Coordinates of C-alpha atoms and ligand atoms in Angstrom, one line a residue:
X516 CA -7.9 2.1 -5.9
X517 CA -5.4 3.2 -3.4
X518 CA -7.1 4.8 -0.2
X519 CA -4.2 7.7 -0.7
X520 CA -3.3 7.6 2.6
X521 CA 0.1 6.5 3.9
X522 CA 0.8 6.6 7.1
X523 CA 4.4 4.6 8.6
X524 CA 5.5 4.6 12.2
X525 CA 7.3 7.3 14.3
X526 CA 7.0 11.0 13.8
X527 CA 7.2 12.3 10.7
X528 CA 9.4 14.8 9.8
X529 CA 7.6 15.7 6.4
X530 CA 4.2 15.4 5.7
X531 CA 1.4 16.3 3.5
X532 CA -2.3 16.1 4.3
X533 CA -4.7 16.4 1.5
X534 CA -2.5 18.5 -0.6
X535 CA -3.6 19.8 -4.0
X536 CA -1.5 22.0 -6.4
X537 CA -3.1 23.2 -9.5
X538 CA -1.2 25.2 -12.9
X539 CA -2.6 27.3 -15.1
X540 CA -6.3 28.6 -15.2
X541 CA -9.5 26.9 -17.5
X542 CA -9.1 25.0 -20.6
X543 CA -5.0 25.1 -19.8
X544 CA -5.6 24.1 -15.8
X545 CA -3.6 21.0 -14.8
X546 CA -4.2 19.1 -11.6
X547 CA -0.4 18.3 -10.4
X548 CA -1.3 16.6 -6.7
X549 CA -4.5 16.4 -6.4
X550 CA -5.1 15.1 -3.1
X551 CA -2.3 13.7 -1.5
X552 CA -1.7 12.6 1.8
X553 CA 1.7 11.4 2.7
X554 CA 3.8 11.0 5.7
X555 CA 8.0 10.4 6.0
X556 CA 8.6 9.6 9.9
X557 CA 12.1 10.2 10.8
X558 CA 14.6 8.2 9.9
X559 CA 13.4 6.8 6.7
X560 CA 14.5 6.7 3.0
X561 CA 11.5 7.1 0.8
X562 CA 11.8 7.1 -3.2
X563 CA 8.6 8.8 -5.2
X564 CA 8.4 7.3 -8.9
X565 CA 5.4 7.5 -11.1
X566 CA 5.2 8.3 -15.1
X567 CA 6.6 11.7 -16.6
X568 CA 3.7 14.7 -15.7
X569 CA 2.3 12.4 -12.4
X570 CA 3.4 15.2 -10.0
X571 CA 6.5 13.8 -8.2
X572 CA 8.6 17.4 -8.9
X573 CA 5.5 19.2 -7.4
X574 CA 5.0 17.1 -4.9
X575 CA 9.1 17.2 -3.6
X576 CA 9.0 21.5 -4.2
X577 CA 5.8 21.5 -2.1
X578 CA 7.0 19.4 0.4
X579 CA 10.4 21.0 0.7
X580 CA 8.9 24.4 1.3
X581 CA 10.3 25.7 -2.2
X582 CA 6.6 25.6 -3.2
X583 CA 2.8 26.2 -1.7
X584 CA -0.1 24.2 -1.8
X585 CA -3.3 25.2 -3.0
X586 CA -5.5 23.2 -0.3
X587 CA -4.3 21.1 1.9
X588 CA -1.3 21.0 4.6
X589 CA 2.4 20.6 4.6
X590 CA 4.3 19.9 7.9
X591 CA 8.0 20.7 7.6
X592 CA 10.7 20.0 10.1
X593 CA 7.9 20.7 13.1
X594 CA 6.6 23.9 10.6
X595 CA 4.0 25.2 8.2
X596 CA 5.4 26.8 5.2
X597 CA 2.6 28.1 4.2
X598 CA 2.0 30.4 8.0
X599 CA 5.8 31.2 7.6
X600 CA 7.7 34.5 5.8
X601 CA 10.1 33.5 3.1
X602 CA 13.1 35.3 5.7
X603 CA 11.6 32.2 8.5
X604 CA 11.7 30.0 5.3
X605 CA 14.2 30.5 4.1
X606 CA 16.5 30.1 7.8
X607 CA 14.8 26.8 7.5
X608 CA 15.8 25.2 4.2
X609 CA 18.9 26.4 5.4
X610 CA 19.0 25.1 8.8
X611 CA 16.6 21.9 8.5
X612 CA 17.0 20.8 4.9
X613 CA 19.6 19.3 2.5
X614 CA 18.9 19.4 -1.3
X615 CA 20.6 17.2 -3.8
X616 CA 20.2 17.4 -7.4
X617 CA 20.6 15.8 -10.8
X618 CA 23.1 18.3 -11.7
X619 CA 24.9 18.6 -8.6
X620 CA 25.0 22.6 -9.0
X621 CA 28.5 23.3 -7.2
X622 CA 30.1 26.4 -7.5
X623 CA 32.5 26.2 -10.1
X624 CA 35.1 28.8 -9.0
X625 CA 34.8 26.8 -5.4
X626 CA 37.2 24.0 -4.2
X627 CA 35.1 21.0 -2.8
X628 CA 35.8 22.1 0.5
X629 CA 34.8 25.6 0.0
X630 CA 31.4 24.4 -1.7
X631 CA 30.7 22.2 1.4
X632 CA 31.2 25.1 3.7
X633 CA 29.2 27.7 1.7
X634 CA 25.8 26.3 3.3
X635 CA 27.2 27.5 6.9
X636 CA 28.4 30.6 5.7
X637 CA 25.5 31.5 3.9
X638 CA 23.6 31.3 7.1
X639 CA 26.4 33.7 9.1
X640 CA 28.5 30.4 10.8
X641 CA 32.0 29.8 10.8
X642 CA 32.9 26.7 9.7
X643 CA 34.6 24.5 11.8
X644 CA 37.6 22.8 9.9
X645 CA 37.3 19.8 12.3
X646 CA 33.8 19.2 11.2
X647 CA 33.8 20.1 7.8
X648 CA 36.6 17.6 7.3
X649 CA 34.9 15.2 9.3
X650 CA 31.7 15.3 6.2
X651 CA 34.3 15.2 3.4
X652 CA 35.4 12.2 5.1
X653 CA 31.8 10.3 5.6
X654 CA 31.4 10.9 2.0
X655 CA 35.3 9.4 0.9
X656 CA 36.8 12.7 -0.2
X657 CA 39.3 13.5 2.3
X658 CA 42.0 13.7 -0.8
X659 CA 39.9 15.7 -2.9
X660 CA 39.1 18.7 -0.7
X661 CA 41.4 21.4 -2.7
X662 CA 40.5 20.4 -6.0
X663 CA 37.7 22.3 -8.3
X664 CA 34.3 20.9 -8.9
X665 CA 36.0 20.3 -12.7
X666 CA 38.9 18.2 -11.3
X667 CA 36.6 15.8 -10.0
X668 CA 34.6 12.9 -11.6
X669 CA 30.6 12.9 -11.8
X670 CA 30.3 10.4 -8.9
X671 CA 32.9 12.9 -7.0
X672 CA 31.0 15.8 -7.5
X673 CA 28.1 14.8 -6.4
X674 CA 29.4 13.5 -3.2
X675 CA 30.7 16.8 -2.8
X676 CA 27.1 18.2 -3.0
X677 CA 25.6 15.6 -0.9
X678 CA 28.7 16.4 1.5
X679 CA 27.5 19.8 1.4
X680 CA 23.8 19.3 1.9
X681 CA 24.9 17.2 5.0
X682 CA 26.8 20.0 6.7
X683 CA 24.3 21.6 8.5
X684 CA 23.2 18.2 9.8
X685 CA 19.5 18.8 8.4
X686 CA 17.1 16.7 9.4
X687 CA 15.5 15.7 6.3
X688 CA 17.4 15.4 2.2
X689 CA 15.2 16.1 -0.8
X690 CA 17.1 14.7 -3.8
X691 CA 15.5 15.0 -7.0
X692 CA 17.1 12.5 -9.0
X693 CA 20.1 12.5 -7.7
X694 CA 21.8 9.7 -9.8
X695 CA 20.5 10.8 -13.1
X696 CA 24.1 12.0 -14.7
X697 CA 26.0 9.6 -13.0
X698 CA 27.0 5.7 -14.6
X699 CA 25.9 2.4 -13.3
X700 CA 28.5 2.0 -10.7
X701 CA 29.1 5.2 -9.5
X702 CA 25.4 5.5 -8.6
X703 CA 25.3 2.5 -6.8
X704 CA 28.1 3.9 -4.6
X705 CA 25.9 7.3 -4.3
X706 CA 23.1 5.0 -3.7
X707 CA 24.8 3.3 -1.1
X708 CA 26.4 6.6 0.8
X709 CA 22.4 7.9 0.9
X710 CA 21.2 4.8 2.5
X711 CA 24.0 5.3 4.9
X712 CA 23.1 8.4 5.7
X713 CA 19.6 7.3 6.8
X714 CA 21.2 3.8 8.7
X715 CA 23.6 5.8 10.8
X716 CA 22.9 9.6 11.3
X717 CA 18.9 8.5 11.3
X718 CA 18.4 11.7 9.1
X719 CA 15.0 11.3 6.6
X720 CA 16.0 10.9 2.9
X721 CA 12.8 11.5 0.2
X722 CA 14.4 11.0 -3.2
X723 CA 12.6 11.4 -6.6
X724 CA 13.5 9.0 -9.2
X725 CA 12.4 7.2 -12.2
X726 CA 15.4 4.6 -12.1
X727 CA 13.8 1.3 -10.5
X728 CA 17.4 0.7 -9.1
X729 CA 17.6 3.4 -7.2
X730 CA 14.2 2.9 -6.0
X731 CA 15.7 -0.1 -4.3
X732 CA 18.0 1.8 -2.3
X733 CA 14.8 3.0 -0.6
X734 CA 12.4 1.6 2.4
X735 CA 9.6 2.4 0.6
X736 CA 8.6 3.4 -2.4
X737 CA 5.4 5.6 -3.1
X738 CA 3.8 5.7 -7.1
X739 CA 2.3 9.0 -8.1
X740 CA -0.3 8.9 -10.9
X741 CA -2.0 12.1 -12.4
X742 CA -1.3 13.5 -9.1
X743 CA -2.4 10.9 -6.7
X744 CA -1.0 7.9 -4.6
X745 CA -1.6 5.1 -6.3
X746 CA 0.9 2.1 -4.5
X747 CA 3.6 1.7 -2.4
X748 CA 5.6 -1.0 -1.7
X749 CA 8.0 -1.6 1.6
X750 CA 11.7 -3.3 0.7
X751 CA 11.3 -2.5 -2.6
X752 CA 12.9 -4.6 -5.2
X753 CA 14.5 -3.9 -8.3
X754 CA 12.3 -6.5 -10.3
X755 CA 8.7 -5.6 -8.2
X756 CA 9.5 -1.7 -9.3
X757 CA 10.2 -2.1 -12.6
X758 CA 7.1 -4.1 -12.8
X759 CA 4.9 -1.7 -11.1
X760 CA 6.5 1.3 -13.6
X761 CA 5.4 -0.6 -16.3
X762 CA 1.9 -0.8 -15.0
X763 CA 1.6 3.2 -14.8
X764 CA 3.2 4.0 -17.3
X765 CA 0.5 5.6 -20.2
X766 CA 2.2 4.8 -23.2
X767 CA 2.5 1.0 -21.8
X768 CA 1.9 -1.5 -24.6
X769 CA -1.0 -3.2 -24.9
X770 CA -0.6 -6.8 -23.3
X771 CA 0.0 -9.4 -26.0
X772 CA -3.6 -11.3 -26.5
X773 CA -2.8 -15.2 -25.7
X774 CA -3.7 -17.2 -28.4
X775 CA -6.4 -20.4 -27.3
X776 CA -5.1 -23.5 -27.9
Ligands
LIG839 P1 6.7 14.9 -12.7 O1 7.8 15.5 -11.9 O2 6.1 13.6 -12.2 O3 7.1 14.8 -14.2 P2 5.5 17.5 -12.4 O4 5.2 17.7 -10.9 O5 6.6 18.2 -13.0 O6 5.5 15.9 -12.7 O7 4.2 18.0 -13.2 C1 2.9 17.6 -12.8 C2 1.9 18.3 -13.8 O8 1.9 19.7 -13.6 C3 2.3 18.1 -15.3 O9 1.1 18.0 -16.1 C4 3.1 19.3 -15.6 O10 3.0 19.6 -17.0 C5 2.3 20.4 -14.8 N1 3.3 21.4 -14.3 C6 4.3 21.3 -13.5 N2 4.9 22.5 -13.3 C7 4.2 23.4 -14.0 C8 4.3 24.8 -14.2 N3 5.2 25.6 -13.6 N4 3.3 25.4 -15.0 C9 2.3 24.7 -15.6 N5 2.2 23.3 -15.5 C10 3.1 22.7 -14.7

């Protein structure tokens, strides 16, 4: 078994230390992390797979601050969550933390540009046009800044909301399956623009996915199972992921029995 400990180098800018997260009460009580102990040092692209039910939503809410811990400890951008108000919390998912998801969730009534500068105004700034068109640009969408979220294509939109989860130069992205609606090619190139984002700006990415490809964007990859760490592997590859899903998956078919000779 997995000693459940994973440890990289440099600081992390997330962790988790013995966290455990329970649902429900008696007969209906499910154990969703149960245990885990996880660090992401700065600067690193982490992807958390592991079958349906293993805990990978609980552990990226708890871990983001969007959720608390029963036991256990959560570090968050230099923070507890669970010491700080939800006014101190809230300043810093705004401040410190980007969130992509599946869905993209843009405004609809909002231009692209307007969605990207909502994070900034929400927390009282003024956007600066210089920098805002500076994001639109690292994300190839200089000529699509006027148009509605409905104008745009999948892939479009959802560099619009990774655009806008970048604008406040957080210091860590949660993305929670972030190329789940969009097609083969189009999350490659989403794929690709994420591990940018680590490469250049050295800003922590800690995506959830059950898509071995997109796994292989990632340094690392960590495998939940019924709420623990069970593997990681560094450099992931396609073929080496897919192979390790298969192993943890429950409903995996029995091997075939070799016949003797
Ligand atoms: P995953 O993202 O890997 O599918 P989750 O973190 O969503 O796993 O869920 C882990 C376990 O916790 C599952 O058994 C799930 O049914 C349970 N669970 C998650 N959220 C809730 C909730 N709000 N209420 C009750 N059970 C939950």
């Amino acid at each position: 078994m997995f000693d459940n400990q994973l440890n990289g180098p440099g600081t992390p800018v997330v962790s988790l230390s013995a966290a455990r997260k329970a649902y429900g009460s008696g007969d209906s009580r499910v154990t969703a992390l149960d245990g885990v102990s996880l660090d992401f040092p700065a600067g690193t692209f982490t992807a958390i797979m592991g079958p349906s039910g293993s805990g990978k939503s609980t552990l990226l809410q708890c871990a983001a601050g969007l959720d608390r811990v029963d036991a256990g400890e959560i570090r968050l951008a230099g923070a507890d969550p669970s010491k700080m108000s939800e006014t101190a919390l809230t300043k810093l998912r705004r401040e410190r933390i980007g969130f992509i998801f599946q869905s993209f969730n843009l405004l609809p009534s909002l231009t692209a540009r307007q969605n990207v500068e909502l994070p900034l105004k929400l927390a009282g700034q003024r956007p600066d046009p210089t920098e805002v068109e500076r994001v639109l640009a690292s994300v190839n969408l200089s000529g699509r800044a006027d148009h509605l979220p409905t104008e745009l294509s999948g892939g479009q939109q959802q560099r619009v909301a990774i655009a806008r989860a970048l604008v406040t130069k957080p210091q860590v992205l949660f993305a929670d399956e972030p190329t789940g609606a969009l097609d083969t090619k189009t999350s490659r190139d989403v794929l690709a623009l994420l591990r940018r984002i680590v490469a250049e700006n050295g800003q922590t990415i800690i995506m959830v996915t059950h898509d071995p490809v997109a796994a292989s964007y990632a340094g690392r990859v960590v495998f939940l199972a019924d709420g623990r760490i069970v593997d990681q592997i560094v450099h992931p590859t396609v073929e080496v992921v897919a192979n390790r899903m298969a192993h943890l998956e429950p409903d995996e078919a029995p091997a075939p029995e070799v016949a003797p000779c």
